[in-house]
Amino acid sequence: MKNYVLGIMKSVLVAGFAAFALVSCNKEGFRVEGNITEAKDSVLYFENMSLDGPVVVDSVKLDADGAFVFTGERPEAPDFYRLRISNGIINISVDSIETIKVKASYPTMSTNYEISGSENCEKIKELSLLQQQLLAKALMVSNNPTLGAEQTGDSIRKMVDAYKDNVRMNYIFKEPQKAYAYFALFQSLGDQLIFNPRESELDVKTFAAVATSWDTYYPEALRGKNLHNIAIEGMKQIRILKAKEQPYKIDASKVSEVSLIDIPLVDNKGKSRSLSELKGQVVLLDFHIFATDNSTERIMMLRELYNKYHAQGFQIYQVSLDPDEHFWKTQTAALPWICVRDNDGLKSSYLDKYFIQQLPTYFLIDRSNTLYKRGEQISNIENEIESLLK
């Protein structure tokens, strides 16, 4: 932990952070333009963030108004760029034939800039500022003379865990195919990756979620293959770590006589519920986070299904992964189906047991309490429910 804190202390000397951005396959060009003031006679570099590190694509010596224009041929696979003056960095994502406009002032360009023309660039700015806020808080804790080494380490670890939960839920799992989701994977605190697939099984799954999306959108991309390699190596490392632990012994009394993994949790009324008790009904098992932008739309869709099919033997078993219990209870108070919550949130063991890499997600379970299909395998949910209800 001492090295961890020292790594954070060193990072205060760095004004910016390494950037990654995606662009899709096309030979047409893109344009990055704007003004960086208070930087007369400084050299502004436009750099490609290759897998081997930054490569200068172009540069310009700035005049008093700081105007610049950079253009490039749209790559055949996703790529990444940044604007840099010395240690001042602005991250750029190119994902279409677009014109991205940047306004900033040196030397505060890394923390105080305006960017338009790209949703991904705006999200990357949000992530960069969140990262810098995390760094500032970590430095305050590490410089606090009243805290011992253990207290310092625990405090920083809790801040990092909270940061990761927020970024997973609101950026990576929300739209794993987006440039900003990829960018988030490679953020660092000091000299360490915030998402570390060599030490955390959940972080491996986070990398794998983005890698899976790249398979769909950019099947031949080297970066997608690199993500897969990172995830695979992470899985190997996690297996090694687990092998060193005491073997896990299964309590035979806990094994349910059903062909699915049971989920016994407490519902929003304080009652213990489980999937196994629903044998005889067709069940939609839904893993959900209410504190997301698309939650309301999804709940309306589920309500329509419930209202249409419940009388015929259809039930919804919804597992919330929200961190705030009070918020969850408020959101589910008027819902007619079974609403339970896992206190472990995004660290829920059921995400691993059901091989979930993206949220929200759902499964259909037939009347015999057998797992029938995952959401990705279903093209028409109503047709599938009706076939199981017969």
PDB file of N, CA, C and O in Angstrom, residues 285-317:
ATOM      1  N   LEU A 285     -36.438 -13.492 -15.026  1.00  0.00           N
ATOM      2  CA  LEU A 285     -35.428 -13.099 -14.049  1.00  0.00           C
ATOM      3  C   LEU A 285     -34.701 -11.880 -14.594  1.00  0.00           C
ATOM      4  O   LEU A 285     -34.041 -11.959 -15.633  1.00  0.00           O
ATOM      5  N   ASP A 286     -34.829 -10.753 -13.906  1.00  0.00           N
ATOM      6  CA  ASP A 286     -34.287  -9.486 -14.407  1.00  0.00           C
ATOM      7  C   ASP A 286     -33.243  -8.935 -13.450  1.00  0.00           C
ATOM      8  O   ASP A 286     -33.507  -8.773 -12.258  1.00  0.00           O
ATOM      9  N   PHE A 287     -32.045  -8.666 -13.966  1.00  0.00           N
ATOM     10  CA  PHE A 287     -30.992  -8.005 -13.193  1.00  0.00           C
ATOM     11  C   PHE A 287     -31.008  -6.531 -13.588  1.00  0.00           C
ATOM     12  O   PHE A 287     -30.815  -6.194 -14.762  1.00  0.00           O
ATOM     13  N   HIS A 288     -31.213  -5.672 -12.607  1.00  0.00           N
ATOM     14  CA  HIS A 288     -31.536  -4.285 -12.926  1.00  0.00           C
ATOM     15  C   HIS A 288     -30.852  -3.318 -11.961  1.00  0.00           C
ATOM     16  O   HIS A 288     -30.569  -3.652 -10.811  1.00  0.00           O
ATOM     17  N   ILE A 289     -30.611  -2.092 -12.450  1.00  0.00           N
ATOM     18  CA  ILE A 289     -30.130  -0.989 -11.622  1.00  0.00           C
ATOM     19  C   ILE A 289     -31.088   0.177 -11.849  1.00  0.00           C
ATOM     20  O   ILE A 289     -31.200   0.696 -12.959  1.00  0.00           O
ATOM     21  N   PHE A 290     -31.799   0.575 -10.813  1.00  0.00           N
ATOM     22  CA  PHE A 290     -32.791   1.635 -10.955  1.00  0.00           C
ATOM     23  C   PHE A 290     -32.152   3.006 -11.136  1.00  0.00           C
ATOM     24  O   PHE A 290     -32.771   3.900 -11.707  1.00  0.00           O
ATOM     25  N   ALA A 291     -30.932   3.175 -10.659  1.00  0.00           N
ATOM     26  CA  ALA A 291     -30.264   4.475 -10.757  1.00  0.00           C
ATOM     27  C   ALA A 291     -29.542   4.637 -12.090  1.00  0.00           C
ATOM     28  O   ALA A 291     -28.378   5.019 -12.153  1.00  0.00           O
ATOM     29  N   THR A 292     -30.236   4.335 -13.181  1.00  0.00           N
ATOM     30  CA  THR A 292     -29.685   4.527 -14.515  1.00  0.00           C
ATOM     31  C   THR A 292     -30.708   5.274 -15.370  1.00  0.00           C
ATOM     32  O   THR A 292     -31.899   5.274 -15.078  1.00  0.00           O
ATOM     33  N   ASP A 293     -30.235   5.890 -16.435  1.00  0.00           N
ATOM     34  CA  ASP A 293     -31.090   6.747 -17.254  1.00  0.00           C
ATOM     35  C   ASP A 293     -32.245   5.991 -17.911  1.00  0.00           C
ATOM     36  O   ASP A 293     -33.328   6.531 -18.083  1.00  0.00           O
ATOM     37  N   ASN A 294     -31.994   4.736 -18.308  1.00  0.00           N
ATOM     38  CA  ASN A 294     -33.022   3.995 -19.055  1.00  0.00           C
ATOM     39  C   ASN A 294     -33.899   3.126 -18.157  1.00  0.00           C
ATOM     40  O   ASN A 294     -34.660   2.295 -18.648  1.00  0.00           O
ATOM     41  N   SER A 295     -33.822   3.319 -16.846  1.00  0.00           N
ATOM     42  CA  SER A 295     -34.574   2.463 -15.920  1.00  0.00           C
ATOM     43  C   SER A 295     -36.082   2.610 -16.099  1.00  0.00           C
ATOM     44  O   SER A 295     -36.804   1.615 -16.168  1.00  0.00           O
ATOM     45  N   THR A 296     -36.572   3.832 -16.182  1.00  0.00           N
ATOM     46  CA  THR A 296     -38.014   4.062 -16.279  1.00  0.00           C
ATOM     47  C   THR A 296     -38.611   3.388 -17.507  1.00  0.00           C
ATOM     48  O   THR A 296     -39.659   2.726 -17.433  1.00  0.00           O
ATOM     49  N   GLU A 297     -37.939   3.520 -18.633  1.00  0.00           N
ATOM     50  CA  GLU A 297     -38.425   2.901 -19.867  1.00  0.00           C
ATOM     51  C   GLU A 297     -38.486   1.384 -19.730  1.00  0.00           C
ATOM     52  O   GLU A 297     -39.443   0.738 -20.169  1.00  0.00           O
ATOM     53  N   ARG A 298     -37.464   0.804 -19.100  1.00  0.00           N
ATOM     54  CA  ARG A 298     -37.431  -0.649 -18.936  1.00  0.00           C
ATOM     55  C   ARG A 298     -38.539  -1.121 -17.993  1.00  0.00           C
ATOM     56  O   ARG A 298     -39.194  -2.139 -18.255  1.00  0.00           O
ATOM     57  N   ILE A 299     -38.761  -0.394 -16.909  1.00  0.00           N
ATOM     58  CA  ILE A 299     -39.807  -0.770 -15.963  1.00  0.00           C
ATOM     59  C   ILE A 299     -41.183  -0.705 -16.621  1.00  0.00           C
ATOM     60  O   ILE A 299     -42.049  -1.568 -16.391  1.00  0.00           O
ATOM     61  N   MET A 300     -41.410   0.279 -17.474  1.00  0.00           N
ATOM     62  CA  MET A 300     -42.688   0.378 -18.195  1.00  0.00           C
ATOM     63  C   MET A 300     -42.896  -0.834 -19.103  1.00  0.00           C
ATOM     64  O   MET A 300     -44.000  -1.373 -19.216  1.00  0.00           O
ATOM     65  N   MET A 301     -41.815  -1.284 -19.753  1.00  0.00           N
ATOM     66  CA  MET A 301     -41.899  -2.460 -20.618  1.00  0.00           C
ATOM     67  C   MET A 301     -42.229  -3.702 -19.797  1.00  0.00           C
ATOM     68  O   MET A 301     -43.089  -4.518 -20.174  1.00  0.00           O
ATOM     69  N   LEU A 302     -41.571  -3.857 -18.642  1.00  0.00           N
ATOM     70  CA  LEU A 302     -41.838  -5.007 -17.781  1.00  0.00           C
ATOM     71  C   LEU A 302     -43.271  -4.970 -17.245  1.00  0.00           C
ATOM     72  O   LEU A 302     -43.926  -6.009 -17.118  1.00  0.00           O
ATOM     73  N   ARG A 303     -43.760  -3.778 -16.926  1.00  0.00           N
ATOM     74  CA  ARG A 303     -45.117  -3.661 -16.403  1.00  0.00           C
ATOM     75  C   ARG A 303     -46.154  -4.112 -17.443  1.00  0.00           C
ATOM     76  O   ARG A 303     -47.138  -4.770 -17.117  1.00  0.00           O
ATOM     77  N   GLU A 304     -45.903  -3.768 -18.703  1.00  0.00           N
ATOM     78  CA  GLU A 304     -46.805  -4.202 -19.769  1.00  0.00           C
ATOM     79  C   GLU A 304     -46.842  -5.726 -19.866  1.00  0.00           C
ATOM     80  O   GLU A 304     -47.908  -6.334 -20.012  1.00  0.00           O
ATOM     81  N   LEU A 305     -45.662  -6.349 -19.789  1.00  0.00           N
ATOM     82  CA  LEU A 305     -45.595  -7.812 -19.843  1.00  0.00           C
ATOM     83  C   LEU A 305     -46.312  -8.435 -18.648  1.00  0.00           C
ATOM     84  O   LEU A 305     -47.070  -9.408 -18.784  1.00  0.00           O
ATOM     85  N   TYR A 306     -46.058  -7.863 -17.470  1.00  0.00           N
ATOM     86  CA  TYR A 306     -46.667  -8.396 -16.253  1.00  0.00           C
ATOM     87  C   TYR A 306     -48.189  -8.286 -16.318  1.00  0.00           C
ATOM     88  O   TYR A 306     -48.919  -9.253 -16.014  1.00  0.00           O
ATOM     89  N   ASN A 307     -48.691  -7.129 -16.703  1.00  0.00           N
ATOM     90  CA  ASN A 307     -50.134  -6.926 -16.772  1.00  0.00           C
ATOM     91  C   ASN A 307     -50.801  -7.860 -17.787  1.00  0.00           C
ATOM     92  O   ASN A 307     -51.918  -8.323 -17.582  1.00  0.00           O
ATOM     93  N   LYS A 308     -50.105  -8.154 -18.863  1.00  0.00           N
ATOM     94  CA  LYS A 308     -50.667  -8.963 -19.942  1.00  0.00           C
ATOM     95  C   LYS A 308     -50.674 -10.458 -19.612  1.00  0.00           C
ATOM     96  O   LYS A 308     -51.615 -11.177 -19.989  1.00  0.00           O
ATOM     97  N   TYR A 309     -49.633 -10.925 -18.901  1.00  0.00           N
ATOM     98  CA  TYR A 309     -49.471 -12.376 -18.765  1.00  0.00           C
ATOM     99  C   TYR A 309     -49.536 -12.914 -17.323  1.00  0.00           C
ATOM    100  O   TYR A 309     -49.542 -14.127 -17.129  1.00  0.00           O
ATOM    101  N   HIS A 310     -49.561 -12.044 -16.321  1.00  0.00           N
ATOM    102  CA  HIS A 310     -49.501 -12.525 -14.937  1.00  0.00           C
ATOM    103  C   HIS A 310     -50.646 -13.477 -14.607  1.00  0.00           C
ATOM    104  O   HIS A 310     -50.443 -14.507 -13.951  1.00  0.00           O
ATOM    105  N   ALA A 311     -51.848 -13.170 -15.060  1.00  0.00           N
ATOM    106  CA  ALA A 311     -53.006 -14.014 -14.742  1.00  0.00           C
ATOM    107  C   ALA A 311     -52.883 -15.409 -15.329  1.00  0.00           C
ATOM    108  O   ALA A 311     -53.543 -16.350 -14.868  1.00  0.00           O
ATOM    109  N   GLN A 312     -52.004 -15.567 -16.331  1.00  0.00           N
ATOM    110  CA  GLN A 312     -51.809 -16.866 -16.975  1.00  0.00           C
ATOM    111  C   GLN A 312     -50.671 -17.673 -16.332  1.00  0.00           C
ATOM    112  O   GLN A 312     -50.382 -18.782 -16.769  1.00  0.00           O
ATOM    113  N   GLY A 313     -50.017 -17.089 -15.321  1.00  0.00           N
ATOM    114  CA  GLY A 313     -48.948 -17.819 -14.654  1.00  0.00           C
ATOM    115  C   GLY A 313     -47.570 -17.248 -14.894  1.00  0.00           C
ATOM    116  O   GLY A 313     -46.563 -17.949 -14.734  1.00  0.00           O
ATOM    117  N   PHE A 314     -47.504 -15.978 -15.232  1.00  0.00           N
ATOM    118  CA  PHE A 314     -46.231 -15.308 -15.496  1.00  0.00           C
ATOM    119  C   PHE A 314     -45.833 -14.464 -14.278  1.00  0.00           C
ATOM    120  O   PHE A 314     -46.661 -13.768 -13.685  1.00  0.00           O
ATOM    121  N   GLN A 315     -44.545 -14.513 -13.915  1.00  0.00           N
ATOM    122  CA  GLN A 315     -44.038 -13.754 -12.773  1.00  0.00           C
ATOM    123  C   GLN A 315     -42.697 -13.117 -13.135  1.00  0.00           C
ATOM    124  O   GLN A 315     -41.952 -13.638 -13.988  1.00  0.00           O
ATOM    125  N   ILE A 316     -42.397 -12.009 -12.496  1.00  0.00           N
ATOM    126  CA  ILE A 316     -41.099 -11.341 -12.659  1.00  0.00           C
ATOM    127  C   ILE A 316     -40.362 -11.399 -11.328  1.00  0.00           C
ATOM    128  O   ILE A 316     -40.931 -11.057 -10.272  1.00  0.00           O
ATOM    129  N   TYR A 317     -39.111 -11.837 -11.376  1.00  0.00           N
ATOM    130  CA  TYR A 317     -38.246 -11.860 -10.193  1.00  0.00           C
ATOM    131  C   TYR A 317     -37.098 -10.899 -10.500  1.00  0.00           C
ATOM    132  O   TYR A 317     -36.183 -11.229 -11.248  1.00  0.00           O
TER     133      TYR A 317
END
